[in-house]
mmCIF file with all atom_site columns, N, CA, C and O in Angstrom:
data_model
loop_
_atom_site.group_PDB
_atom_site.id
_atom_site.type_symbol
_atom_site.label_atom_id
_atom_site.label_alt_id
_atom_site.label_comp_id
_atom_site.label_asym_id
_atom_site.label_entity_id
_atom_site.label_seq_id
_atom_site.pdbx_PDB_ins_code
_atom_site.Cartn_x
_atom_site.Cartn_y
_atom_site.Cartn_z
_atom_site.occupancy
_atom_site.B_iso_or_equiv
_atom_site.pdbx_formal_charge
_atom_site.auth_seq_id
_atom_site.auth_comp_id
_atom_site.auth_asym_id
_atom_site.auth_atom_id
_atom_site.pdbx_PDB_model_num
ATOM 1   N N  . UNK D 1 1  ? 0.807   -1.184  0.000   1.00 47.00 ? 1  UNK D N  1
ATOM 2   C CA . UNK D 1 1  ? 0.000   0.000   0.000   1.00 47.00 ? 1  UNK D CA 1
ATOM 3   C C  . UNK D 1 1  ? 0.858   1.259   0.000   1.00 47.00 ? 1  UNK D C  1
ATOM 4   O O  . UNK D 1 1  ? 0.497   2.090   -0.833  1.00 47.00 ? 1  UNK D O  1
ATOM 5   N N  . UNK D 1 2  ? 1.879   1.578   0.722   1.00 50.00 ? 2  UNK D N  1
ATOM 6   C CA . UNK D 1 2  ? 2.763   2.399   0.591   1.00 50.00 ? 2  UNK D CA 1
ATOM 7   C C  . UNK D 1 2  ? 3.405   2.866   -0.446  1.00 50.00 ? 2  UNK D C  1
ATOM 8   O O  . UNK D 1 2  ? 3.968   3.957   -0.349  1.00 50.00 ? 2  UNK D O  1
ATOM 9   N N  . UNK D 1 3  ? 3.452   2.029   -1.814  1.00 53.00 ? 3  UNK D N  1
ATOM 10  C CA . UNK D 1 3  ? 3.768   2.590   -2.980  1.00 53.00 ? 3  UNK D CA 1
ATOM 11  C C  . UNK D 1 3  ? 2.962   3.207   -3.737  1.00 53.00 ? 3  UNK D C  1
ATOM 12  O O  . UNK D 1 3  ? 3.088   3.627   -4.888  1.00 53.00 ? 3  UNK D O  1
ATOM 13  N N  . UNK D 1 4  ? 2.368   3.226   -3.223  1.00 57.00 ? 4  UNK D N  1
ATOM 14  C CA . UNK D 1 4  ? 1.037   3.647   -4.432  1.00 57.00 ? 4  UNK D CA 1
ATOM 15  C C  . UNK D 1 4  ? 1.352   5.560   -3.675  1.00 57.00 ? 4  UNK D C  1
ATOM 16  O O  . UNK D 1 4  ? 1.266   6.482   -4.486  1.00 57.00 ? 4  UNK D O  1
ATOM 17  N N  . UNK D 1 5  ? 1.609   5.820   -2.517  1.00 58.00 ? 5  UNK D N  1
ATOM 18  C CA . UNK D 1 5  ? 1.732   6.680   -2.478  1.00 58.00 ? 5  UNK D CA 1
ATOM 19  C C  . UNK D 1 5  ? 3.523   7.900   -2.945  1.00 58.00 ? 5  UNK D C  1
ATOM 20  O O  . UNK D 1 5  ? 3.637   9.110   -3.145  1.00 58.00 ? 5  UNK D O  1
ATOM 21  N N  . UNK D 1 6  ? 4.617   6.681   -2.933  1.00 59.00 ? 6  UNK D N  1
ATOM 22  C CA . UNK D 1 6  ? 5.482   7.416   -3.842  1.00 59.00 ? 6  UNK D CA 1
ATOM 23  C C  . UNK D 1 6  ? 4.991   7.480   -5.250  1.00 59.00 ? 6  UNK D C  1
ATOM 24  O O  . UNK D 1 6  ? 4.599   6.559   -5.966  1.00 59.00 ? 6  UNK D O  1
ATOM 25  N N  . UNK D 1 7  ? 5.123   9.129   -5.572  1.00 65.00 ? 7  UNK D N  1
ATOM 26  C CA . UNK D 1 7  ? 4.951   9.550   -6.776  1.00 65.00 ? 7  UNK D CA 1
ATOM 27  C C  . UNK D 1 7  ? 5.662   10.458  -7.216  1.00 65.00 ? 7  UNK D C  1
ATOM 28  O O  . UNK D 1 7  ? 5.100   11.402  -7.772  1.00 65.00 ? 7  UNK D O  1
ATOM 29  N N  . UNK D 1 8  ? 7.086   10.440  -7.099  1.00 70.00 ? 8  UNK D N  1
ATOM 30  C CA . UNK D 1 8  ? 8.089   10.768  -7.214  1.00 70.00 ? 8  UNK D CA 1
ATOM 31  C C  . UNK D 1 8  ? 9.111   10.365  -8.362  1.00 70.00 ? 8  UNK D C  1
ATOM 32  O O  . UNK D 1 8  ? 10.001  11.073  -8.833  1.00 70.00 ? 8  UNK D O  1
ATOM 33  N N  . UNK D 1 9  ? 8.746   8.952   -8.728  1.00 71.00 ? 9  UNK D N  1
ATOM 34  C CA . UNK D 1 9  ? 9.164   8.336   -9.816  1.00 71.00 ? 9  UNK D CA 1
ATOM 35  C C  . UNK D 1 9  ? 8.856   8.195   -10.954 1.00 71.00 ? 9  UNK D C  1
ATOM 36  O O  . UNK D 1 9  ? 7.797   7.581   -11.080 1.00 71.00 ? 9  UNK D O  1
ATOM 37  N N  . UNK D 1 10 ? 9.390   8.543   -11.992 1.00 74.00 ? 10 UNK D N  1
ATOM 38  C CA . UNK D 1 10 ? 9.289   8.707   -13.470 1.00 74.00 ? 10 UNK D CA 1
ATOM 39  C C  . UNK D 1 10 ? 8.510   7.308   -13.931 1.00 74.00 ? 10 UNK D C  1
ATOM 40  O O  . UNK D 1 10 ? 8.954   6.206   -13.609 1.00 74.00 ? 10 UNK D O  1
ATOM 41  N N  . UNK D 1 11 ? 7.353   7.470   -14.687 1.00 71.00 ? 11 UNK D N  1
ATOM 42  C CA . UNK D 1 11 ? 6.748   6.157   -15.167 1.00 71.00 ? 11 UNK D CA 1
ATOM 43  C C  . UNK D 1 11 ? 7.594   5.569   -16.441 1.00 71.00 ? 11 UNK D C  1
ATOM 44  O O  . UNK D 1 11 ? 7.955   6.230   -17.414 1.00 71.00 ? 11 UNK D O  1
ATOM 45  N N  . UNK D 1 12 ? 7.853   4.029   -16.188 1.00 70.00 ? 12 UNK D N  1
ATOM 46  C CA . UNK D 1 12 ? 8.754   3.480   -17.249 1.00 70.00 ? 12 UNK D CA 1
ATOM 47  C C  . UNK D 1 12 ? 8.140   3.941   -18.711 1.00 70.00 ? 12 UNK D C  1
ATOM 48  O O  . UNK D 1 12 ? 6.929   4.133   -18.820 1.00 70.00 ? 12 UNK D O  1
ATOM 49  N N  . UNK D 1 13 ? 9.146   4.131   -19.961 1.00 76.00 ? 13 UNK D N  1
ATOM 50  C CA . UNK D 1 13 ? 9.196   4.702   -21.026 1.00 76.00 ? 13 UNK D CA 1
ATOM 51  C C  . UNK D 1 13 ? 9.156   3.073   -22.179 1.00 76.00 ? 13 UNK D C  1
ATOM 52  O O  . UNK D 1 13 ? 10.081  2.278   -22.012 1.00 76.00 ? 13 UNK D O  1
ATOM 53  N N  . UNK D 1 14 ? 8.578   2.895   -22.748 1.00 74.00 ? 14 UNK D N  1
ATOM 54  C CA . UNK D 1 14 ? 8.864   1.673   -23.688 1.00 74.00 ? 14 UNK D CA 1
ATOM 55  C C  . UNK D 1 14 ? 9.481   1.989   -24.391 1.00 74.00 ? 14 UNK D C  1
ATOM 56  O O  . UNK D 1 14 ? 9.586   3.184   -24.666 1.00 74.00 ? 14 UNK D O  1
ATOM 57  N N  . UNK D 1 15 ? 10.305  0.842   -25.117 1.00 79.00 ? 15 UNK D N  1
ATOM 58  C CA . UNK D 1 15 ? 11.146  0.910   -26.118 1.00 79.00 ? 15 UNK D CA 1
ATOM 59  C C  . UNK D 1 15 ? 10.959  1.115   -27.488 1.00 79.00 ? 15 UNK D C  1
ATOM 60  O O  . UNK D 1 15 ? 11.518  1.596   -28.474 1.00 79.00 ? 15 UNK D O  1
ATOM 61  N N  . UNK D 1 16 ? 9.597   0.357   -27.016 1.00 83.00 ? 16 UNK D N  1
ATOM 62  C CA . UNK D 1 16 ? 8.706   0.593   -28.793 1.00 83.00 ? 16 UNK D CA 1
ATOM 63  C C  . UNK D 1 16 ? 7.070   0.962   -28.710 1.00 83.00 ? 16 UNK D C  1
ATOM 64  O O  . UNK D 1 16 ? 6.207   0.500   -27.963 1.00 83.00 ? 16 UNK D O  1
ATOM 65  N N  . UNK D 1 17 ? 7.016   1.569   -29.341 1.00 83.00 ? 17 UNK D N  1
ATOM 66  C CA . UNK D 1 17 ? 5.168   2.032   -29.429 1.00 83.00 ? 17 UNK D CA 1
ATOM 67  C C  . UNK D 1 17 ? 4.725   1.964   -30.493 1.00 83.00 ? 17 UNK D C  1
ATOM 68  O O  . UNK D 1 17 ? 4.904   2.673   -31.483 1.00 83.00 ? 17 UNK D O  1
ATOM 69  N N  . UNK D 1 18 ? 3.900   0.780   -30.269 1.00 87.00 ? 18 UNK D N  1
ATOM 70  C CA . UNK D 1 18 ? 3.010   0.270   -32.006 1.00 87.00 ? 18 UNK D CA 1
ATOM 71  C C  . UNK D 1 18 ? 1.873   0.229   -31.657 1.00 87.00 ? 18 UNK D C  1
ATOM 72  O O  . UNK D 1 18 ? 1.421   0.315   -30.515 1.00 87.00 ? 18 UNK D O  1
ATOM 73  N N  . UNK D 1 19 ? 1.255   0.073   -32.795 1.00 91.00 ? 19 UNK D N  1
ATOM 74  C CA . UNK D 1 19 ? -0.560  -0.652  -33.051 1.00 91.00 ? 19 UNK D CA 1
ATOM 75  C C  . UNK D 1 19 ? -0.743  -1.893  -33.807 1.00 91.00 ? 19 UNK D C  1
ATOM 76  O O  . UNK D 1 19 ? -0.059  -1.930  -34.830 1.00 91.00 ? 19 UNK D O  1
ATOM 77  N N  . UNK D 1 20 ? -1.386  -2.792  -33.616 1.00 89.00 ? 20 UNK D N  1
ATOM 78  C CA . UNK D 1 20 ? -1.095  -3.620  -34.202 1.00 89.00 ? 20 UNK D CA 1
ATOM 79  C C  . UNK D 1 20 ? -2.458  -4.084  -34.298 1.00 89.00 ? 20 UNK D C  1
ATOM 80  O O  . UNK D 1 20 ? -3.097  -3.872  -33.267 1.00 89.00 ? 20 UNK D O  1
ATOM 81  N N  . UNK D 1 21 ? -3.105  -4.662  -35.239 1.00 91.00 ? 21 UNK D N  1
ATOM 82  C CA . UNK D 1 21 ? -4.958  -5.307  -35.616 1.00 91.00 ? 21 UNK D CA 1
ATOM 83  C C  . UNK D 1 21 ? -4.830  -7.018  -34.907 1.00 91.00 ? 21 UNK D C  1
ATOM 84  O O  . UNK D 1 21 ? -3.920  -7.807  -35.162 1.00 91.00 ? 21 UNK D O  1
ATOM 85  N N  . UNK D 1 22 ? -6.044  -7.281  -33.952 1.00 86.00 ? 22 UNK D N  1
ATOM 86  C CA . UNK D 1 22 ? -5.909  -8.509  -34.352 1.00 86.00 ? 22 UNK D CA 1
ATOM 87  C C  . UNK D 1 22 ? -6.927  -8.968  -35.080 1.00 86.00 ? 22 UNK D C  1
ATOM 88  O O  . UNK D 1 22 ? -7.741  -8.365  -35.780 1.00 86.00 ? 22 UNK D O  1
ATOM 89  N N  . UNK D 1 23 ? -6.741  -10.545 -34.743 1.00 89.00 ? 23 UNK D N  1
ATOM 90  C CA . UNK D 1 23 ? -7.283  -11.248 -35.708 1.00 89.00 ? 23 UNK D CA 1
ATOM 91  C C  . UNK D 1 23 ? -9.049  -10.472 -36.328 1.00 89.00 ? 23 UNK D C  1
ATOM 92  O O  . UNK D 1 23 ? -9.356  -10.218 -37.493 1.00 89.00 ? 23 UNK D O  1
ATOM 93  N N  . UNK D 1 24 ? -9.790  -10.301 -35.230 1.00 89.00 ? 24 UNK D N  1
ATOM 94  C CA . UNK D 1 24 ? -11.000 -9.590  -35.226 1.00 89.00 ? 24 UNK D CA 1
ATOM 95  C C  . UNK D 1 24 ? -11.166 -8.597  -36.106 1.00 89.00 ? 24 UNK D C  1
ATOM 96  O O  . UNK D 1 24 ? -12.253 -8.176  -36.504 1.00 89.00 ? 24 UNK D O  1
ATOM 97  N N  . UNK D 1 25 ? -9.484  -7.994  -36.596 1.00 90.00 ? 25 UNK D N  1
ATOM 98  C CA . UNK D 1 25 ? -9.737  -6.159  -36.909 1.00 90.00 ? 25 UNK D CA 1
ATOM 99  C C  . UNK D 1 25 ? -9.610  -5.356  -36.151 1.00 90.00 ? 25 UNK D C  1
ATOM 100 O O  . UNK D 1 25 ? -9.273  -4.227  -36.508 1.00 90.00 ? 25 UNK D O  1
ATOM 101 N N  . UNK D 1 26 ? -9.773  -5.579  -35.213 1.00 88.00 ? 26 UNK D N  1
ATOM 102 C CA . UNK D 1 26 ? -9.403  -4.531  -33.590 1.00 88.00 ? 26 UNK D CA 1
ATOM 103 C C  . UNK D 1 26 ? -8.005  -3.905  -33.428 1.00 88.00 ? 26 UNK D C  1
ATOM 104 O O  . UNK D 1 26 ? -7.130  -4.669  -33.020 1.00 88.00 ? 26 UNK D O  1
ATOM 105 N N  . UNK D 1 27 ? -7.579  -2.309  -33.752 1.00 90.00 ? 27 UNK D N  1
ATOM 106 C CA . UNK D 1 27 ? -6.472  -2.071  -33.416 1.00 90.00 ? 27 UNK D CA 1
ATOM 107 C C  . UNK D 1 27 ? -6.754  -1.995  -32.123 1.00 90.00 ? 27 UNK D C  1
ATOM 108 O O  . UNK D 1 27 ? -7.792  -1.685  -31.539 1.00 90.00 ? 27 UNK D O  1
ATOM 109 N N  . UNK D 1 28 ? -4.868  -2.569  -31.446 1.00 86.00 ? 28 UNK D N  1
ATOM 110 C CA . UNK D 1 28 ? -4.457  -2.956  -30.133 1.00 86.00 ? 28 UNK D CA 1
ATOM 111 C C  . UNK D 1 28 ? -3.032  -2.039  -29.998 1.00 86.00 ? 28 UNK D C  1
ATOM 112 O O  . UNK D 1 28 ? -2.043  -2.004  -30.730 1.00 86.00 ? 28 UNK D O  1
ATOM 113 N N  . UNK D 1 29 ? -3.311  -1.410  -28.912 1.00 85.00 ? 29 UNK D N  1
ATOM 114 C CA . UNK D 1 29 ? -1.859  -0.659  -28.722 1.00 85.00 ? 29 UNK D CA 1
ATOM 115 C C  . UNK D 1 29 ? -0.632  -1.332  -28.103 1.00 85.00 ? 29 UNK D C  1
ATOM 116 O O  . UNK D 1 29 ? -1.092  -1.807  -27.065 1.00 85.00 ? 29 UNK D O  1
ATOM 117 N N  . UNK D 1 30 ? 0.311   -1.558  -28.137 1.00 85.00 ? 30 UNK D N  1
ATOM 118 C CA . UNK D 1 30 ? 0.979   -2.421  -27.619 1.00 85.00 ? 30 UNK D CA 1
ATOM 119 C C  . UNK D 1 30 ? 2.707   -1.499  -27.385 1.00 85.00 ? 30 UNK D C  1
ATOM 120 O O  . UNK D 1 30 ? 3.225   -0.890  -28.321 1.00 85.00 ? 30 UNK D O  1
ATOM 121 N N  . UNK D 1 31 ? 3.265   -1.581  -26.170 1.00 84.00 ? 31 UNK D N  1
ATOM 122 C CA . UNK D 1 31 ? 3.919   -1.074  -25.572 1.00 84.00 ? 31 UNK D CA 1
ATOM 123 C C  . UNK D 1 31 ? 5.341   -2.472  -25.689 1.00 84.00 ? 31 UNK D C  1
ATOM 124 O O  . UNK D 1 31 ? 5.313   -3.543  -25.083 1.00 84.00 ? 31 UNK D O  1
ATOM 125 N N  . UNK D 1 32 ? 6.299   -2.056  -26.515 1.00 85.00 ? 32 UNK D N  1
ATOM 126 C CA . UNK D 1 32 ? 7.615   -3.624  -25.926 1.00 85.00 ? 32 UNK D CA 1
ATOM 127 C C  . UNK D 1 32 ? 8.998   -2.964  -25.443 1.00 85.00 ? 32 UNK D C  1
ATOM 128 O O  . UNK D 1 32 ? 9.609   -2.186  -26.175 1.00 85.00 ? 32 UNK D O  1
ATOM 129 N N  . UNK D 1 33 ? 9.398   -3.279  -24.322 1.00 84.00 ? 33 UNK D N  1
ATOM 130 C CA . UNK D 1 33 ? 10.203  -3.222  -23.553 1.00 84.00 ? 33 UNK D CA 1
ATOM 131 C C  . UNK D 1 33 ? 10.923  -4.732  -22.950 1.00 84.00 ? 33 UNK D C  1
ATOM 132 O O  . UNK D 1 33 ? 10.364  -5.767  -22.586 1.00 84.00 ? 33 UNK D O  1
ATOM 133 N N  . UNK D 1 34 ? 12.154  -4.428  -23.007 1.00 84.00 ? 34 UNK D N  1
ATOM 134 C CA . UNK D 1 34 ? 13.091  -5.702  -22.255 1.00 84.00 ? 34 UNK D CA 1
ATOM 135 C C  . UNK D 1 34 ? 13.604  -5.949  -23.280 1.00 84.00 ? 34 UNK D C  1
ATOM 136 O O  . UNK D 1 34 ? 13.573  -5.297  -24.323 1.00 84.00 ? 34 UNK D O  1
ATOM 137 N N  . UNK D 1 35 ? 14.521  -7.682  -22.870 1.00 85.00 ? 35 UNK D N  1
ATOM 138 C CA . UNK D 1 35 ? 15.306  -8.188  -23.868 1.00 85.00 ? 35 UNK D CA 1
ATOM 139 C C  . UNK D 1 35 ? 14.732  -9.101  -24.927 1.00 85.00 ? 35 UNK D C  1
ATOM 140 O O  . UNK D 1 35 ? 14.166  -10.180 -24.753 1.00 85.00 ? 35 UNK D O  1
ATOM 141 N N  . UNK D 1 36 ? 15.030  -8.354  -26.258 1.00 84.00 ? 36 UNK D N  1
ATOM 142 C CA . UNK D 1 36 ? 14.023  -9.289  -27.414 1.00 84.00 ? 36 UNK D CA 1
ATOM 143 C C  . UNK D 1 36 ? 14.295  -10.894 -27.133 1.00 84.00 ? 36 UNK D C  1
ATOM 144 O O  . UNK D 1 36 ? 13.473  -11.677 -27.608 1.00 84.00 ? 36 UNK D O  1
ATOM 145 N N  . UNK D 1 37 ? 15.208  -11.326 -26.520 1.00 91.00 ? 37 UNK D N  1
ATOM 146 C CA . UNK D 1 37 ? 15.236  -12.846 -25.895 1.00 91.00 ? 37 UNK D CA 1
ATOM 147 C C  . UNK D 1 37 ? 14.587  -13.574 -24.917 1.00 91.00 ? 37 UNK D C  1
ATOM 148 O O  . UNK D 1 37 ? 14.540  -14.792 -24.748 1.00 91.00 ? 37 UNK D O  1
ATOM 149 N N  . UNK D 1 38 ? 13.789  -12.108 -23.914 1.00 88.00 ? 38 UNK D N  1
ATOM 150 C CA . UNK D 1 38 ? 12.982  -12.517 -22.848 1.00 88.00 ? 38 UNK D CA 1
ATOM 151 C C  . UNK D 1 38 ? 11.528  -13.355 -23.527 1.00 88.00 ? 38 UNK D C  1
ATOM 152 O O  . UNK D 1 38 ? 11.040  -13.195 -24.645 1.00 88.00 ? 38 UNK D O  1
ATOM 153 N N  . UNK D 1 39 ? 11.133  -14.147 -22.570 1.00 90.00 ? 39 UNK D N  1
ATOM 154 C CA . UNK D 1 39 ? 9.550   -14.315 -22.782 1.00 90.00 ? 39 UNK D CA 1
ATOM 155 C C  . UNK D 1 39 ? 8.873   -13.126 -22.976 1.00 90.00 ? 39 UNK D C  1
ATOM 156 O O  . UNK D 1 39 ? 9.192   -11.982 -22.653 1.00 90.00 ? 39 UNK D O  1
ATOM 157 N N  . UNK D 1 40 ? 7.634   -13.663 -23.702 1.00 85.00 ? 40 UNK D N  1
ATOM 158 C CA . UNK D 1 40 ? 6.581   -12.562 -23.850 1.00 85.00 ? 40 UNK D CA 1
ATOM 159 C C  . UNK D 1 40 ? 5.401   -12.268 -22.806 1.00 85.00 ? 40 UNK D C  1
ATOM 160 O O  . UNK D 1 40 ? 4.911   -13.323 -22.403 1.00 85.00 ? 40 UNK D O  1
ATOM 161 N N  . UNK D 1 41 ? 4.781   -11.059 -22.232 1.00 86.00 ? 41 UNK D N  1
ATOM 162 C CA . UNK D 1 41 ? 4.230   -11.067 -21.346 1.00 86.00 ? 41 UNK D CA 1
ATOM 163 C C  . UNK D 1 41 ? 3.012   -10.207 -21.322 1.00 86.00 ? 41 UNK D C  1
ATOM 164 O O  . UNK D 1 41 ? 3.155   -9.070  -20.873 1.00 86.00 ? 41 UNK D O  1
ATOM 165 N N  . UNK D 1 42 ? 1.699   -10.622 -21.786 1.00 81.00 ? 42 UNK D N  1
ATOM 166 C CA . UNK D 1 42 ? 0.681   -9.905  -22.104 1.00 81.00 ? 42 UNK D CA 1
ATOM 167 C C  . UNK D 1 42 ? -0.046  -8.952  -21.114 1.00 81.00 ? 42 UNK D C  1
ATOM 168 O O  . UNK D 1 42 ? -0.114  -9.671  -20.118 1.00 81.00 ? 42 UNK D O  1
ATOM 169 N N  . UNK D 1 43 ? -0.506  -8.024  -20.853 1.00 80.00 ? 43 UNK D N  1
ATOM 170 C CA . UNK D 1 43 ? -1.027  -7.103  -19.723 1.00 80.00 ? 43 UNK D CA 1
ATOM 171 C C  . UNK D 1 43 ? -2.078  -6.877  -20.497 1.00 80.00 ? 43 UNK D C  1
ATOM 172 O O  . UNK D 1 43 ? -1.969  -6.320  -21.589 1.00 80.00 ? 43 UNK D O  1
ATOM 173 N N  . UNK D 1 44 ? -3.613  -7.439  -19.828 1.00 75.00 ? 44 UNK D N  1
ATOM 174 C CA . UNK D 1 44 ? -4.527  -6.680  -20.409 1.00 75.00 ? 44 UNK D CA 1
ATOM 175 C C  . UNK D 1 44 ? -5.799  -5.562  -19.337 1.00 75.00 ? 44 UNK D C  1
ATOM 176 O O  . UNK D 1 44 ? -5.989  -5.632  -18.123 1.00 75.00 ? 44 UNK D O  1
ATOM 177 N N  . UNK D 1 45 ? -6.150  -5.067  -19.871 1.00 71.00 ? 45 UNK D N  1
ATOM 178 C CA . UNK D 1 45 ? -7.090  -3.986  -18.736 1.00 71.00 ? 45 UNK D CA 1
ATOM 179 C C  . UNK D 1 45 ? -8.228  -3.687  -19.483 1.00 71.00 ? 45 UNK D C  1
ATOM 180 O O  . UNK D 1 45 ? -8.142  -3.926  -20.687 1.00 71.00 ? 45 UNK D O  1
ATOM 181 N N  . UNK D 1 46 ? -9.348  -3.189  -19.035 1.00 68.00 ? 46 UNK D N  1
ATOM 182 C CA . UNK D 1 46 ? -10.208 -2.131  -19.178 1.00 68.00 ? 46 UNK D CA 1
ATOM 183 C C  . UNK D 1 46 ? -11.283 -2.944  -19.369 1.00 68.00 ? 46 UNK D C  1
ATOM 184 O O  . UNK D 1 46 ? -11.911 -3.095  -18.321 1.00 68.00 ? 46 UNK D O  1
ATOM 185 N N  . UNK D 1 47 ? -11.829 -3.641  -20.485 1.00 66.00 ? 47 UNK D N  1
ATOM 186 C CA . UNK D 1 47 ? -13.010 -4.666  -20.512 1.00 66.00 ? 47 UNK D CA 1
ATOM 187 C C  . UNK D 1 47 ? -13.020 -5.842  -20.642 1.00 66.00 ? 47 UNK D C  1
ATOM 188 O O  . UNK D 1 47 ? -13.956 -6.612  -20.860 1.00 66.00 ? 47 UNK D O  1
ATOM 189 N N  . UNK D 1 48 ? -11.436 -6.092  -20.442 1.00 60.00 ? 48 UNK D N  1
ATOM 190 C CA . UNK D 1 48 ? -11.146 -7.816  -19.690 1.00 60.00 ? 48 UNK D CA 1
ATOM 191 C C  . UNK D 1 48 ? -11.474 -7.656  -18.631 1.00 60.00 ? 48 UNK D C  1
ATOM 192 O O  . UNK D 1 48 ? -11.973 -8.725  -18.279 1.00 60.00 ? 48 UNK D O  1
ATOM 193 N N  . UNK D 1 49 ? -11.531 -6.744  -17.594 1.00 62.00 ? 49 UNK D N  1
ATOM 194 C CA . UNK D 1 49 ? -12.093 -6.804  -16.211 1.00 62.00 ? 49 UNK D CA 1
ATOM 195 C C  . UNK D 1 49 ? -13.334 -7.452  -16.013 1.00 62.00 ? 49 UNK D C  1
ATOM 196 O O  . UNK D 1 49 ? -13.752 -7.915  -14.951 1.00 62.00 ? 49 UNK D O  1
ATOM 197 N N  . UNK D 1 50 ? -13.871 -7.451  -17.081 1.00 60.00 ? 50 UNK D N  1
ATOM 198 C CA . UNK D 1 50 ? -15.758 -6.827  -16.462 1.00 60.00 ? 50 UNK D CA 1
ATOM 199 C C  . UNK D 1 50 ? -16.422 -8.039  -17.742 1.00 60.00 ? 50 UNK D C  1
ATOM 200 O O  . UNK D 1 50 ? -17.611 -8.356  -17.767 1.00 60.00 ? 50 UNK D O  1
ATOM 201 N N  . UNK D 1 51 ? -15.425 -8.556  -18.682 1.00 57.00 ? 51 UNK D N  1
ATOM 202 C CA . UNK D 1 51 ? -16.336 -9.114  -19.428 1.00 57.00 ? 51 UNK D CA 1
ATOM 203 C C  . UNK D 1 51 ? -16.104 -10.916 -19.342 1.00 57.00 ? 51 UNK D C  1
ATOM 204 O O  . UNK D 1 51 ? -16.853 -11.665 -19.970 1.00 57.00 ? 51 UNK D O  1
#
């Protein structure tokens, strides 16, 4: 709980900023950061919550 109140720190910057369609047609914004050798690691929000 205590972090949420430092706000002092610069929010991480991605390395790359694209759009990309999926299969549906749906542009998807997509943020890539790390080592292009790492695994891949999906983050989703907003009406994956609720649907």
């Amino acid at each position: 709980m205590s972090r949420l109140l430092h706000r002092d720190a610069a929010p991480p910057v991605p390395a790359s900023d694209l759009f990309v369609r999926s299969a549906d047609g749906s542009r998807i914004h997509v943020e890539l950061d790390g080592p292009e050798d790492a695994p891949a690691v999906l983050l989703a929000h907003g009406w994956t919550c609720n649907t």
